[in-house]
Amino acid sequence: PIREANVMSLVCPIGPERNLLDPQPESCHRVFLDTPVLCPRRFNALLELEGKGMPHVIIDMTYTLTEGCSARRLADRAISKKSLLRERLDQICKEAEAAILGDSVAFIVLTHRRAGEDRVPICSLLAAGALHQHLINAKLRARVALVVEAADAHEVHHFCCLLGFGVDAIFPYLCYLSLLRVRNCTLSMQTRVENFRHASEFSILKVMSKMGISCLQSYKGAQLFQAVGLGKEVLTKCFTGCKSVLNGVGFDAFAQDALEFHKIAYPPRGPLPPLVDEEVEELQDIGEYHFRSIHESEIHMNTPDVLYKLQEAARTNSAEGYKLFAHWQNKITEQTEIRGQLEFCLDECDPVPLEEVEPAAEIVKRFCTGAASLGSISNEAHQAMAIAMNRVGGRSNTGEGGEDPDRFSPMKEGQMKMGAAEWEIFEGDTSRSRIKQVASGRFGVTAEYLANADEIQIKLAQGAKPGEGGELPGYKVIGKIAETRKATPGVGLISPPPHHDMYSIEDVAQLIRDLKNANPAARISVKLVARVGIGVIASGVTKGKADHLTISGMSGGTGAAKWTSIKHCGLPWEIGVAETHQTLVLNGLRDRVTVQTDGQVRTGRDVVMAALLGAEEIAMTTAPLIALGCIMMRKCHLNTCPVGVATQDPELRKKFTGQPEHLINYLFMVAEDVREIMASLGCRRFTELIGRTDLLRPSAHLKEHWKTADLDFTDLLRPAWTLQSMAAETEGSMFCCVPQDHELAHVLDRQLVLRAAPALEDKSQVMVKDLAIKNIDRSVGGILSFEVTRRFGAQGLPDDTVHVKFKGPSGQSFGNFLAPGLTFELEGDANDYIGKGLSGGCLIVYKPGQSSFKGHEAILAGNAALYGATAGKSFMAGIAAERFAVRNSGATAVVEGVGDHGCEYMTRGLVVVLGSTGANFAAGMSGGLAYLLDIDRTSLNMESVLLESVDAEDCKVLLELVQEHVRVTGSTKAQELVSSWDNTVTRFTKVFPKEYKKALESMKSAPAGKNVSDDKPAIENNTKDLEDLRPNSVHEPHKKRGFHEYARKSMSYRPDKDRTMDWEEIYASQTKKSQQWHSWIQTQTARCMDCGTPTCHSPNQGGGGCPLGNRIPTWNQLVHEGDFKRALERLLDTNNFPEFTGTTCPAPCEEACVLGINESPVAIKSTELAIIEYGFSKGWIKPHPPQVRTRKRVCIIGSGPAGLAAAQQLNRAGHLVQVIERADRGGGLLMYGIPSMKLDKTGKVLRRLQLLKDEGIEFKYNCEVGKDVSMAELCTQNDAVILATGATQCRDMRSTEGRHLKNIVQAMDFLTATQKTNLDAESGQSHIRHSSSRKSPPYDLQGARVVVIGGGDTAVDCVATAVRLGARSVLQFSRRDEAPKQRPSHTPWPCWADTYRVDYAHSEVKALHGRDPREYLVVTKHFKPSAEDPSRVGAVVAAQANTEGAALVEYPAELVVLAMGFTGPDKVVDPQGLLARDQNSNFKADYGEYVAENAPWKNLFACGDCRRGASLVVTAIAEGRDCAARVDSFIMGDTSLPRAAPLAANPTFFQLPKKGDAQPGLVKRFQRKKRQSQDVSEAFERGLLVEPILEEPEAEARAGRAAAPSARSEVAERGEKARASEDAPLVGVAGAAAASGAAAPAAPKWLLFGCAGLAVANVALLGTVVALLRAPRR
């Protein structure tokens, strides 16, 4: 609070109250608390009052699960249908009542302190609310104070809810304990607690100010909340009288939630072993504020898949891409929004042909973009939206930041450079926004601004942060933005809360009239917030002559707002629109107003839902910005948007790539989506949809979950035409069809326009004398100013061209938006809002000549004079009432006294006060100057201003103004001051805003010639030159702009030629970490922007992103802070083996990095490897055997990455794990399939295997399942068996002529033999050293020519191996053409880019042989025998691909290596063929379930490459982890192991089982199975790559299909094949039966929020955070 701060207080008396009607000395025996948030000292002081006649009782807010288990109690509970939680609530109420009546306690302390392993805590809001209501009903509430010692209150909303529902004080003891773990904090514990308390107190005051409440005593117990989805039983007992919509969950649901939280804190089988140690363990980040895909995190509307698919569809105008986007987005909506719980009654409709439906070109005219101001977003983004909306006939909204007058004129045809984009401008294009917003801040609201509007929107409130105004940081107030907003460059701007401008519905009606006068041709709109009771407000505004209403939902965007401003505020627009429509129809007003809604409307389904609930128009902001390039960084407030959308940094704006056509494409695709739904509903015109709630019904699947089963949508879906109209006997219209009568035909301005005709025609001087005016003449001057501005623009007429002298009392808004050249002289007094929006005219007010009172002692101007004035002058020979010159941004005013709150939020202009000032003068003042006569310092708000004496220049300005004041008003007081000017001037004090003074000083010190306010986009983009000069390693790098100021430098390779001389890792050795190393790694992590939607850490459907869901932003931040140990813990929480992925992974995470859009991505892979190796070097990585063994046995077949990951996870869960490996060493692919120069066997693989053994995992080598032991034996002897054999069946060219020749070998045979020889030699070095002979390598390639056929990573490894074995030349064949250097359109960010890459082996060959080894567009025809030995291969005969009659080319070769990929596991493990396989020979097992299909044993699972086909190491680890959690759940009934599936990434993949079926084991999130369309991308499961189905090809085709440049990763290769395959496997959960007790599906997100201030208190959010109570491990 700014203005309200001086009238607000948190001081509140608590304790027993006496009879108010009989005051006695004992009535004062109460405790006054200065704050409701108690620190330990205050809390203990309360308890110590026991000896001073104020006893207390402590009541436990927990219950035990074992209490009341007798047969009688169980029977009573079954009859009463009361849960243990409900019983405990009743007991709490009885205990409190007994303590009051029996012991006369003064304080009741409700505590969570007893919560523990055997006691479940109750939500403190439930307990406090129930007790508060019980004591009220028992008439005991005034006799006691209620204090909560809460573990679950840790956010401001929690505090506000507790206070609002009757709590007197809160002691958040667990919050204080958590402050001990604040990183990098040197403050004392006491200081930390005090800082937390002060921040909480400020936020509570902020919430109170949004409600217009000054004192905590008024807020306490006021229940100013609205509930969504709470059952009547809960509301009646705990929140009596709280307004509610959608009857929902009862006490049973809260009991279930409490148990789930308790299980998280105290797992039934005990905690898992620590990943590093207990010191650095962290709670899970559930994604409440930023998108997080891993584990059970919050679902966000904007996921990486949704972002990139929307942008791809918009940029390529792809209907197919849009449908996929809409499918994903609608599934997310089903999980997060109320409209997602509704479905169309398609089975009750008669469809119509699509061609009969209203065309898309008409539907898009109903769309508009939301109010994103210039300043909040860049000029490029703002203009792109305006041009696009104007082209389609829709409307763009200026937001509350004004608009550059240059945009009012049509644009010139031709090319236009905007950021990095070239726009094609056509004849008739304009970037003028048709909707001009007017907010309480009045930024840039001038007569010219209003005159250039087709619609003027009054921002009465904002859905995402109701009760607050806008805010723009100073570093965004530059150039045109500062000029347009009439502000000082560099000085931040804050809009007053809306109720500063409009206290009542009458004030709103007056503003509507003012704006209609300022532009009679414009439609006047009012923006309201969805809430219970919005219908009544909407009706009042409609009666106030609004033409248009916008009902704004809680989920709208407001990128720069504080979290406390937007969390838990507002309601879903579905509730607001439905109530508004119903109430307007009920009052007979629906036909005269247009209803619009906004709030995350994305798809055609959303649009139709809005229409059916009652909206005619749709506003969209977030989706259009995404279409133009926004990536939901959620860094709008930092001015660091890396794509140039939400920034004013000229360098970053150069990165903007959006085109108006992108938005146009998106809008038309939405419109076509709408048309298809309309056709299926049988509606031909959009107006036929409006208000047709009979076409909606609750989704059937709601009844199948305990949280949604009781939701009641009856009131929401009640058809408006069934309501009894109170205004009309005939049936009213469902949409607007009658224009409002604004009664402008006979206003006084019509006379003024006629009399001023000469001036309007040729600027002739016009003088109108003694024009009578009455107080019913409102908004005088508005229409005349409109006519002046319409003809002459912002410059208007010359000064005093039209001079009108009025006599009498004027009505409200006299001189409304008065234009330049108009002078209004009033002999009389003025009502409120005189000079509102003064835009260059002149106002003169003085007392009537015949009056006897003194002018300077009388109030001659009402409240809010000069509100939002932008230019002009005002002279008032009298006192102005309260709120004088609020938001003045350019006018000069002389007044002889002001009331309270003068010059509030002023940003420019000059005010001279020749009399007294009221309280709180200059609150929030950030610009302009004020001069006060005989200042009373106590009346000033000194928070933002300085006081200075006047200097010579000030004296000159003051004298001129006061003399002019005397001349135009005849003021006797001013005359007296002038007559003794030398003395008078010493009585003045200058009020100088601090920020304004700083800005002026910085401008003076700025180098000459540097125009810091020039915001025109540069013609040339010199970003590349800038990057070349940026450092890649600095001491103490800063992170805010690190992405822009530092260059990428990943971990370096050793020199090419040097590394071919050995088998050591290709990376440069960094065993000893110097300070330079630390500077480098911290600089590289400073480039990570901690994205709001981190696309790097979530696997997307295009092959980008981390399949493990690694918390990349988190550990980047920790490394930047130097906290490597905590970073290691966060890394190991999602990745068992970072040392493997950090070396072998092709880094799909970096492909999806946001920086990769327009420059080099963050060096994620290097950081990952640095963290794990640093951890090993410090000795932090130790064996951590489980504390308790379950005695359950699990056998894992295969020791590759999937098998090892599953083994470690299951061992951590306490099972006895045995790993069977047919090779002589463990590691599988890691040991023999990847050469040691890429992955060190001794230093990494064997090191990890030893750790696993030390943790208790048993390894059995040289044992082949199917030969040495049967599958049946393993399944019988173990509780579960996991197949993790990998994809070992190599593709071959058996039918190719010459394939039988020797020295044509499979890649894995070649690599395995070479690696085994090296490892054997290494392990027997001491023996070899004394031996006279040494075993020769299996392949002697010294001087040989080698051809490698294939294009994947394996082929690259073969090339590198051949080089090290001494090959004379090495060639690598690829059937593909050379990939492009730049990212092609078919693999857009954040997909894996199909681009040209140089791998380590390619650079080595080029260094040795002078050329890249790759040959493109090569098809092998046959193998030619050697002339010297016909049994051996001598050459490969090939031809150019895709060319008929291509000449054959002979490539000499002494060795041919076939590296064409794999087709699944071999048949040894299942010789009888008992297990089902897919067409690609992989074992069939549904993703997320992993149960082997058709297996005779129910405990057999399959995961990794043997199930999905050959994939990345990181993908195999992810699947092994996920399978382990599923197996653990199968064995034990539940699991505490984390799932590796990115649960929140894309809800499209979750299906609902049919009723009666077992619940799926995958996740809690689901969707209705029968509505599942063909799933997502045909070649990707859950964002993790799968091998496409392949027909059995001819040898050549198989070889060619496998051949691709190694630089083009296997990820993109498989993705392209999948797109070409019509028979690719479907994606998603197959719904196979799971073990009983599997987790039930989760409820929609909106059931889990609460709202402070104007919104909802849903106590589900306040479910006790028991996870924080986790007992320390022993």
mmCIF file of N, CA and C in Angstrom, residues 38-100:
data_model
loop_
_atom_site.group_PDB
_atom_site.id
_atom_site.type_symbol
_atom_site.label_atom_id
_atom_site.label_comp_id
_atom_site.label_asym_id
_atom_site.label_seq_id
_atom_site.Cartn_x
_atom_site.Cartn_y
_atom_site.Cartn_z
ATOM 1 N N LEU A 38 3.473 -13.830 14.639
ATOM 2 C CA LEU A 38 4.280 -13.782 15.851
ATOM 3 C C LEU A 38 5.670 -14.341 15.608
ATOM 4 N N CYS A 39 6.647 -13.718 16.212
ATOM 5 C CA CYS A 39 7.990 -14.276 16.262
ATOM 6 C C CYS A 39 8.078 -15.122 17.528
ATOM 7 N N PRO A 40 9.119 -15.929 17.699
ATOM 8 C CA PRO A 40 9.216 -16.757 18.921
ATOM 9 C C PRO A 40 9.115 -15.944 20.210
ATOM 10 N N ARG A 41 9.726 -14.750 20.212
ATOM 11 C CA ARG A 41 9.686 -13.936 21.430
ATOM 12 C C ARG A 41 8.265 -13.508 21.768
ATOM 13 N N ARG A 42 7.528 -13.069 20.774
ATOM 14 C CA ARG A 42 6.148 -12.636 21.020
ATOM 15 C C ARG A 42 5.260 -13.815 21.432
ATOM 16 N N PHE A 43 5.471 -14.959 20.770
ATOM 17 C CA PHE A 43 4.657 -16.125 21.096
ATOM 18 C C PHE A 43 4.899 -16.568 22.534
ATOM 19 N N ASN A 44 6.150 -16.613 22.941
ATOM 20 C CA ASN A 44 6.452 -17.011 24.323
ATOM 21 C C ASN A 44 5.917 -15.989 25.317
ATOM 22 N N ALA A 45 5.945 -14.712 24.926
ATOM 23 C CA ALA A 45 5.409 -13.682 25.830
ATOM 24 C C ALA A 45 3.916 -13.887 26.070
ATOM 25 N N LEU A 46 3.201 -14.296 25.035
ATOM 26 C CA LEU A 46 1.771 -14.580 25.208
ATOM 27 C C LEU A 46 1.557 -15.715 26.203
ATOM 28 N N LEU A 47 2.364 -16.777 26.053
ATOM 29 C CA LEU A 47 2.185 -17.920 26.944
ATOM 30 C C LEU A 47 2.557 -17.564 28.389
ATOM 31 N N GLU A 48 3.470 -16.604 28.539
ATOM 32 C CA GLU A 48 3.912 -16.226 29.891
ATOM 33 C C GLU A 48 2.904 -15.341 30.611
ATOM 34 N N LEU A 49 1.820 -14.969 29.929
ATOM 35 C CA LEU A 49 0.776 -14.177 30.586
ATOM 36 C C LEU A 49 -0.086 -15.033 31.510
ATOM 37 N N GLU A 50 0.235 -16.319 31.575
ATOM 38 C CA GLU A 50 -0.511 -17.250 32.429
ATOM 39 C C GLU A 50 -0.582 -16.729 33.861
ATOM 40 N N GLY A 51 0.541 -16.190 34.340
ATOM 41 C CA GLY A 51 0.577 -15.721 35.726
ATOM 42 C C GLY A 51 -0.018 -14.344 35.927
ATOM 43 N N LYS A 52 -0.498 -13.721 34.868
ATOM 44 C CA LYS A 52 -1.069 -12.382 34.982
ATOM 45 C C LYS A 52 -2.567 -12.390 34.710
ATOM 46 N N GLY A 53 -3.174 -13.518 35.037
ATOM 47 C CA GLY A 53 -4.621 -13.597 34.909
ATOM 48 C C GLY A 53 -5.121 -13.896 33.522
ATOM 49 N N MET A 54 -4.252 -14.364 32.640
ATOM 50 C CA MET A 54 -4.667 -14.697 31.277
ATOM 51 C C MET A 54 -4.168 -16.101 30.935
ATOM 52 N N PRO A 55 -4.841 -17.106 31.502
ATOM 53 C CA PRO A 55 -4.396 -18.486 31.269
ATOM 54 C C PRO A 55 -4.630 -18.918 29.818
ATOM 55 N N HIS A 56 -3.928 -19.963 29.421
ATOM 56 C CA HIS A 56 -4.085 -20.477 28.062
ATOM 57 C C HIS A 56 -4.225 -21.989 28.099
ATOM 58 N N VAL A 57 -4.712 -22.530 27.011
ATOM 59 C CA VAL A 57 -4.786 -23.970 26.838
ATOM 60 C C VAL A 57 -4.232 -24.297 25.446
ATOM 61 N N ILE A 58 -3.473 -25.364 25.366
ATOM 62 C CA ILE A 58 -2.917 -25.808 24.089
ATOM 63 C C ILE A 58 -3.699 -27.025 23.619
ATOM 64 N N ILE A 59 -4.269 -26.917 22.437
ATOM 65 C CA ILE A 59 -5.087 -28.001 21.882
ATOM 66 C C ILE A 59 -4.401 -28.556 20.643
ATOM 67 N N ASP A 60 -4.313 -29.842 20.602
ATOM 68 C CA ASP A 60 -3.596 -30.538 19.538
ATOM 69 C C ASP A 60 -4.426 -30.563 18.247
ATOM 70 N N MET A 61 -3.795 -30.197 17.129
ATOM 71 C CA MET A 61 -4.467 -30.253 15.825
ATOM 72 C C MET A 61 -4.039 -31.489 15.042
ATOM 73 N N THR A 62 -3.792 -32.582 15.741
ATOM 74 C CA THR A 62 -3.428 -33.811 15.054
ATOM 75 C C THR A 62 -4.299 -34.944 15.579
ATOM 76 N N TYR A 63 -4.274 -36.054 14.879
ATOM 77 C CA TYR A 63 -4.992 -37.237 15.337
ATOM 78 C C TYR A 63 -4.194 -38.469 14.944
ATOM 79 N N THR A 64 -4.430 -39.552 15.685
ATOM 80 C CA THR A 64 -3.731 -40.796 15.392
ATOM 81 C C THR A 64 -4.653 -41.724 14.622
ATOM 82 N N LEU A 65 -4.075 -42.495 13.745
ATOM 83 C CA LEU A 65 -4.861 -43.400 12.921
ATOM 84 C C LEU A 65 -5.335 -44.618 13.699
ATOM 85 N N THR A 66 -4.797 -44.820 14.894
ATOM 86 C CA THR A 66 -5.156 -46.010 15.661
ATOM 87 C C THR A 66 -6.192 -45.727 16.730
ATOM 88 N N GLU A 67 -6.508 -44.426 16.955
ATOM 89 C CA GLU A 67 -7.437 -44.141 18.034
ATOM 90 C C GLU A 67 -8.863 -44.497 17.598
ATOM 91 N N GLY A 68 -9.614 -44.949 18.549
ATOM 92 C CA GLY A 68 -11.005 -45.259 18.266
ATOM 93 C C GLY A 68 -11.186 -46.448 17.364
ATOM 94 N N CYS A 69 -10.383 -47.499 17.557
ATOM 95 C CA CYS A 69 -10.485 -48.655 16.668
ATOM 96 C C CYS A 69 -11.317 -49.777 17.279
ATOM 97 N N SER A 70 -11.970 -49.501 18.393
ATOM 98 C CA SER A 70 -12.831 -50.528 18.973
ATOM 99 C C SER A 70 -14.019 -50.764 18.063
ATOM 100 N N ALA A 71 -14.632 -51.932 18.207
ATOM 101 C CA ALA A 71 -15.761 -52.270 17.338
ATOM 102 C C ALA A 71 -16.890 -51.264 17.499
ATOM 103 N N ARG A 72 -17.091 -50.781 18.715
ATOM 104 C CA ARG A 72 -18.172 -49.827 18.941
ATOM 105 C C ARG A 72 -17.878 -48.498 18.250
ATOM 106 N N ARG A 73 -16.643 -48.058 18.402
ATOM 107 C CA ARG A 73 -16.292 -46.784 17.764
ATOM 108 C C ARG A 73 -16.372 -46.892 16.243
ATOM 109 N N LEU A 74 -15.922 -48.016 15.737
ATOM 110 C CA LEU A 74 -15.986 -48.203 14.289
ATOM 111 C C LEU A 74 -17.428 -48.220 13.808
ATOM 112 N N ALA A 75 -18.295 -48.848 14.587
ATOM 113 C CA ALA A 75 -19.711 -48.891 14.204
ATOM 114 C C ALA A 75 -20.333 -47.499 14.266
ATOM 115 N N ASP A 76 -20.020 -46.743 15.342
ATOM 116 C CA ASP A 76 -20.543 -45.371 15.460
ATOM 117 C C ASP A 76 -20.065 -44.512 14.299
ATOM 118 N N ARG A 77 -18.806 -44.695 13.948
ATOM 119 C CA ARG A 77 -18.252 -43.892 12.862
ATOM 120 C C ARG A 77 -18.912 -44.238 11.531
ATOM 121 N N ALA A 78 -19.201 -45.504 11.352
ATOM 122 C CA ALA A 78 -19.845 -45.917 10.103
ATOM 123 C C ALA A 78 -21.267 -45.368 10.019
ATOM 124 N N ILE A 79 -21.964 -45.347 11.154
ATOM 125 C CA ILE A 79 -23.337 -44.842 11.143
ATOM 126 C C ILE A 79 -23.352 -43.329 10.931
ATOM 127 N N SER A 80 -22.476 -42.614 11.637
ATOM 128 C CA SER A 80 -22.441 -41.145 11.513
ATOM 129 C C SER A 80 -21.726 -40.677 10.266
ATOM 130 N N LYS A 81 -21.022 -41.603 9.590
ATOM 131 C CA LYS A 81 -20.255 -41.284 8.386
ATOM 132 C C LYS A 81 -19.227 -40.185 8.641
ATOM 133 N N LYS A 82 -18.619 -40.264 9.818
ATOM 134 C CA LYS A 82 -17.592 -39.288 10.169
ATOM 135 C C LYS A 82 -16.215 -39.932 10.089
ATOM 136 N N SER A 83 -15.298 -39.231 9.432
ATOM 137 C CA SER A 83 -13.923 -39.703 9.372
ATOM 138 C C SER A 83 -13.214 -39.355 10.671
ATOM 139 N N LEU A 84 -12.007 -39.898 10.838
ATOM 140 C CA LEU A 84 -11.215 -39.553 12.015
ATOM 141 C C LEU A 84 -10.942 -38.058 12.063
ATOM 142 N N LEU A 85 -10.725 -37.464 10.915
ATOM 143 C CA LEU A 85 -10.472 -36.022 10.881
ATOM 144 C C LEU A 85 -11.683 -35.251 11.387
ATOM 145 N N ARG A 86 -12.861 -35.643 10.916
ATOM 146 C CA ARG A 86 -14.075 -34.943 11.346
ATOM 147 C C ARG A 86 -14.314 -35.144 12.841
ATOM 148 N N GLU A 87 -14.051 -36.337 13.314
ATOM 149 C CA GLU A 87 -14.210 -36.592 14.751
ATOM 150 C C GLU A 87 -13.263 -35.720 15.566
ATOM 151 N N ARG A 88 -12.024 -35.586 15.080
ATOM 152 C CA ARG A 88 -11.059 -34.777 15.818
ATOM 153 C C ARG A 88 -11.464 -33.308 15.815
ATOM 154 N N LEU A 89 -12.048 -32.828 14.737
ATOM 155 C CA LEU A 89 -12.538 -31.450 14.712
ATOM 156 C C LEU A 89 -13.608 -31.249 15.776
ATOM 157 N N ASP A 90 -14.504 -32.202 15.893
ATOM 158 C CA ASP A 90 -15.536 -32.097 16.939
ATOM 159 C C ASP A 90 -14.908 -32.103 18.323
ATOM 160 N N GLN A 91 -13.896 -32.941 18.508
ATOM 161 C CA GLN A 91 -13.230 -32.997 19.801
ATOM 162 C C GLN A 91 -12.527 -31.680 20.123
ATOM 163 N N ILE A 92 -11.892 -31.087 19.123
ATOM 164 C CA ILE A 92 -11.220 -29.794 19.342
ATOM 165 C C ILE A 92 -12.223 -28.762 19.825
ATOM 166 N N CYS A 93 -13.385 -28.725 19.204
ATOM 167 C CA CYS A 93 -14.413 -27.752 19.604
ATOM 168 C C CYS A 93 -14.879 -28.007 21.036
ATOM 169 N N LYS A 94 -15.046 -29.274 21.390
ATOM 170 C CA LYS A 94 -15.490 -29.594 22.754
ATOM 171 C C LYS A 94 -14.415 -29.263 23.784
ATOM 172 N N GLU A 95 -13.166 -29.579 23.455
ATOM 173 C CA GLU A 95 -12.072 -29.273 24.384
ATOM 174 C C GLU A 95 -11.960 -27.772 24.606
ATOM 175 N N ALA A 96 -12.096 -26.995 23.561
ATOM 176 C CA ALA A 96 -11.994 -25.544 23.688
ATOM 177 C C ALA A 96 -13.154 -25.002 24.523
ATOM 178 N N GLU A 97 -14.343 -25.485 24.273
ATOM 179 C CA GLU A 97 -15.507 -24.996 25.028
ATOM 180 C C GLU A 97 -15.355 -25.335 26.504
ATOM 181 N N ALA A 98 -14.876 -26.532 26.799
ATOM 182 C CA ALA A 98 -14.685 -26.916 28.189
ATOM 183 C C ALA A 98 -13.629 -26.049 28.870
ATOM 184 N N ALA A 99 -12.554 -25.733 28.137
ATOM 185 C CA ALA A 99 -11.490 -24.905 28.709
ATOM 186 C C ALA A 99 -11.998 -23.507 29.000
ATOM 187 N N ILE A 100 -12.881 -22.966 28.166
ATOM 188 C CA ILE A 100 -13.406 -21.622 28.397
ATOM 189 C C ILE A 100 -14.349 -21.617 29.588
#
